[in-house]
Amino acid sequence: MDLKLDPNPTTDPNSVPSPALSHWSAEPGWLNTASSGLPPDVALAALTRAQETWHRGRTDMDGFHAAGERARAAFGRIVGAPAEAIMAGNTTSGLLAPFAAGLPAGGRLVVPEVEFTSNLFPWLVQEARGVEVVTVPASELVAAIDERTTAVAFSLVQSADGSIAAESDIVAAARAYGASVYVDGTQACGWLPVDATRYDLFVVSAYKWLMTPRGAAYGYVAPELAARTLPHAANWYAGAPDVDPYYGPPLRLTDTARRFDTSPSWFCQVGADPALELVERIGVEHIHAHDVALANRFLAGLGLPPGDSAIVAIDLPDARARLESADIRVSARAGRTRLAFHVYNTDADVDAAVTALTS
């Protein structure tokens, strides 16, 4: 990949290194990364090549596997975890499922009441076998953790409005009572620096801020949690790498987090590999500064106070319609208009949105 970054990155702390911006060919006006990220050119090129070889009957299965393993390792480096502790799958809820099933009957899990359902339904279905799931306002999550609590689940960044969880307080409260910490990082990973090893479980659907094809998801599993969790979706890809994975008993699973993998969507992994590498090489810390600066430029343009998130939710009459009439693509969540600012967005995108809402 031809990504030439200055070894001494830009002196402007509010932008990514300028050469990196040339690696996207996005049309102006996409302020909807919280719904879906846009692939860098290298990801599209890799995916196109793979589809062409498939079309011609020249598919390289070993190449698919290698791309998936590179993507696993790159995700691990982005979140500060070793590759052997990273599982790969297709969706957040799918990665959570075996760990939800591993909650003990009679256990108690606490989760915010306004939580994206991919990090809510996997827990709620466990109520049928006696797990107590307690939903509380996000502001009351810490207070709800007590000696009865088995685990706490929350999104590091909330999908509805971009608010960042009081992560340190939540983790401290959970550790004080010996409760496990399960985190959905889908709306954080890729713009907010993360240390996944602070948690027992950290899962991400990568097609948003990590800009992979939809169908690539990854997660960090702490060794202690992995050791006590049954891989309910065990399949040929979770097998030990040094033995034939295809036919017959006995059960022979790898001793890494890969035993929680689901069989990979190969083309998604082919696109994920260069996308994750590019995020890593630019640096999440630079992307964070760039994204939050754009969000705050937008807020300032509306006369609103600055925030700390790349996601902004506003409550203005007809805001979505006014933005879309100016060909600015956003989304509506929880009764408000949601905008999301990412690495391929510029000041011009922000100013166009402000003009659409204030003119």
Short mmCIF file of C-alpha atoms in Angstrom, two decimals, residues 143-288:
data_model
loop_
_atom_site.label_atom_id
_atom_site.label_comp_id
_atom_site.label_asym_id
_atom_site.label_seq_id
_atom_site.Cartn_x
_atom_site.Cartn_y
_atom_site.Cartn_z
CA ALA A 143 -24.93 2.96 41.10
CA ALA A 144 -26.77 -0.15 39.89
CA ILE A 145 -23.64 -2.33 40.18
CA ASP A 146 -23.56 -4.06 43.55
CA GLU A 147 -22.72 -7.33 45.26
CA ARG A 148 -25.51 -9.12 43.37
CA THR A 149 -24.09 -8.18 39.96
CA THR A 150 -22.52 -10.89 37.81
CA ALA A 151 -21.72 -8.69 34.82
CA VAL A 152 -22.22 -5.25 33.32
CA ALA A 153 -22.62 -4.54 29.61
CA PHE A 154 -22.53 -1.16 27.89
CA SER A 155 -21.51 0.65 24.72
CA LEU A 156 -18.34 2.67 25.01
CA VAL A 157 -19.98 5.27 22.75
CA GLN A 158 -23.76 5.37 22.50
CA SER A 159 -25.24 4.91 19.05
CA ALA A 160 -28.18 7.25 19.63
CA ASP A 161 -26.31 10.43 20.51
CA GLY A 162 -22.56 9.77 20.57
CA SER A 163 -22.19 10.14 24.32
CA ILE A 164 -19.08 8.51 25.76
CA ALA A 165 -19.65 6.19 28.71
CA ALA A 166 -18.16 6.91 32.12
CA GLU A 167 -15.89 3.98 31.42
CA SER A 168 -13.42 4.33 34.28
CA ASP A 169 -16.17 4.58 36.89
CA ILE A 170 -18.09 1.63 35.43
CA VAL A 171 -15.03 -0.60 35.30
CA ALA A 172 -13.98 0.37 38.83
CA ALA A 173 -17.44 -0.40 40.22
CA ALA A 174 -17.58 -3.74 38.43
CA ARG A 175 -14.13 -4.77 39.62
CA ALA A 176 -14.99 -3.81 43.18
CA TYR A 177 -17.75 -6.43 43.18
CA GLY A 178 -16.03 -9.02 41.00
CA ALA A 179 -18.41 -8.45 38.08
CA SER A 180 -17.36 -9.05 34.48
CA VAL A 181 -17.27 -6.13 32.03
CA TYR A 182 -18.65 -6.61 28.51
CA VAL A 183 -18.24 -3.66 26.12
CA ASP A 184 -19.63 -2.91 22.67
CA GLY A 185 -17.05 -0.70 20.96
CA THR A 186 -18.75 -0.48 17.58
CA GLN A 187 -19.36 3.29 17.73
CA ALA A 188 -15.95 3.98 19.26
CA CYS A 189 -13.29 1.79 17.69
CA GLY A 190 -11.63 3.60 14.81
CA TRP A 191 -11.91 7.15 16.15
CA LEU A 192 -11.59 6.80 19.94
CA PRO A 193 -8.35 5.33 21.33
CA VAL A 194 -9.14 2.06 23.12
CA ASP A 195 -7.36 -0.39 25.40
CA ALA A 196 -9.54 -3.47 25.10
CA THR A 197 -7.58 -5.37 27.75
CA ARG A 198 -9.28 -3.26 30.42
CA TYR A 199 -12.40 -5.35 29.84
CA ASP A 200 -13.33 -9.01 29.90
CA LEU A 201 -14.98 -8.77 26.49
CA PHE A 202 -14.77 -6.05 23.83
CA VAL A 203 -16.67 -6.52 20.55
CA VAL A 204 -16.86 -4.38 17.43
CA SER A 205 -18.79 -4.46 14.19
CA ALA A 206 -16.07 -3.08 11.96
CA TYR A 207 -18.09 -1.70 9.05
CA LYS A 208 -18.64 1.66 10.70
CA TRP A 209 -15.60 3.54 12.02
CA LEU A 210 -13.10 0.88 10.93
CA MET A 211 -14.54 1.11 7.39
CA THR A 212 -14.50 -2.58 6.50
CA PRO A 213 -17.18 -4.30 4.43
CA ARG A 214 -20.29 -5.17 6.42
CA GLY A 215 -19.88 -8.70 7.72
CA ALA A 216 -16.55 -8.25 9.52
CA ALA A 217 -16.63 -8.13 13.32
CA TYR A 218 -13.93 -8.67 15.91
CA GLY A 219 -13.62 -9.03 19.64
CA TYR A 220 -11.08 -9.23 22.44
CA VAL A 221 -11.65 -12.02 24.95
CA ALA A 222 -9.79 -11.95 28.26
CA PRO A 223 -8.09 -15.31 28.91
CA GLU A 224 -10.02 -15.95 32.13
CA LEU A 225 -13.36 -15.41 30.37
CA ALA A 226 -12.32 -17.54 27.41
CA ALA A 227 -11.36 -20.40 29.71
CA ARG A 228 -14.80 -20.60 31.31
CA THR A 229 -16.95 -20.02 28.21
CA LEU A 230 -18.23 -22.78 25.95
CA PRO A 231 -17.84 -21.92 22.23
CA HIS A 232 -21.45 -22.70 21.31
CA ALA A 233 -20.91 -21.90 17.63
CA ALA A 234 -17.87 -24.17 17.28
CA ASN A 235 -17.18 -24.92 13.63
CA TRP A 236 -14.42 -26.08 11.31
CA TYR A 237 -12.71 -22.70 11.40
CA ALA A 238 -12.40 -22.85 15.20
CA GLY A 239 -10.36 -26.01 14.91
CA ALA A 240 -6.76 -26.47 15.94
CA PRO A 241 -4.56 -25.19 13.10
CA ASP A 242 -2.15 -28.14 13.06
CA VAL A 243 -4.72 -30.91 12.47
CA ASP A 244 -7.23 -31.74 9.74
CA PRO A 245 -10.27 -29.54 10.49
CA TYR A 246 -12.69 -31.09 8.03
CA TYR A 247 -14.01 -34.51 9.04
CA GLY A 248 -14.91 -36.56 12.05
CA PRO A 249 -14.28 -36.52 15.81
CA PRO A 250 -12.76 -35.92 18.24
CA LEU A 251 -13.43 -32.29 19.08
CA ARG A 252 -10.19 -30.42 18.45
CA LEU A 253 -10.47 -26.67 19.00
CA THR A 254 -7.65 -24.16 18.99
CA ASP A 255 -6.56 -22.90 22.39
CA THR A 256 -6.73 -19.25 21.22
CA ALA A 257 -9.75 -16.93 20.97
CA ARG A 258 -10.20 -18.20 17.44
CA ARG A 259 -12.29 -21.03 18.90
CA PHE A 260 -15.05 -18.43 19.21
CA ASP A 261 -14.80 -17.52 15.51
CA THR A 262 -17.65 -18.10 13.16
CA SER A 263 -16.79 -19.29 9.67
CA PRO A 264 -15.52 -16.14 7.97
CA SER A 265 -17.16 -14.15 5.21
CA TRP A 266 -14.09 -14.28 3.00
CA PHE A 267 -14.70 -11.19 0.89
CA CYS A 268 -15.35 -9.11 3.99
CA GLN A 269 -12.00 -10.15 5.41
CA VAL A 270 -10.26 -9.32 2.12
CA GLY A 271 -11.62 -5.77 2.36
CA ALA A 272 -11.03 -5.54 6.10
CA ASP A 273 -7.33 -6.35 5.88
CA PRO A 274 -6.18 -3.14 4.09
CA ALA A 275 -8.82 -0.98 5.79
CA LEU A 276 -7.60 -1.91 9.26
CA GLU A 277 -3.98 -1.54 8.21
CA LEU A 278 -4.70 1.97 6.99
CA VAL A 279 -6.43 2.95 10.25
CA GLU A 280 -3.46 1.60 12.16
CA ARG A 281 -0.91 3.46 10.04
CA ILE A 282 -2.71 6.79 10.22
CA GLY A 283 -3.13 6.35 13.97
CA VAL A 284 -6.37 6.43 15.93
CA GLU A 285 -5.06 9.33 17.99
CA HIS A 286 -4.81 11.47 14.83
CA ILE A 287 -8.21 10.34 13.61
CA HIS A 288 -9.69 11.17 17.02
#
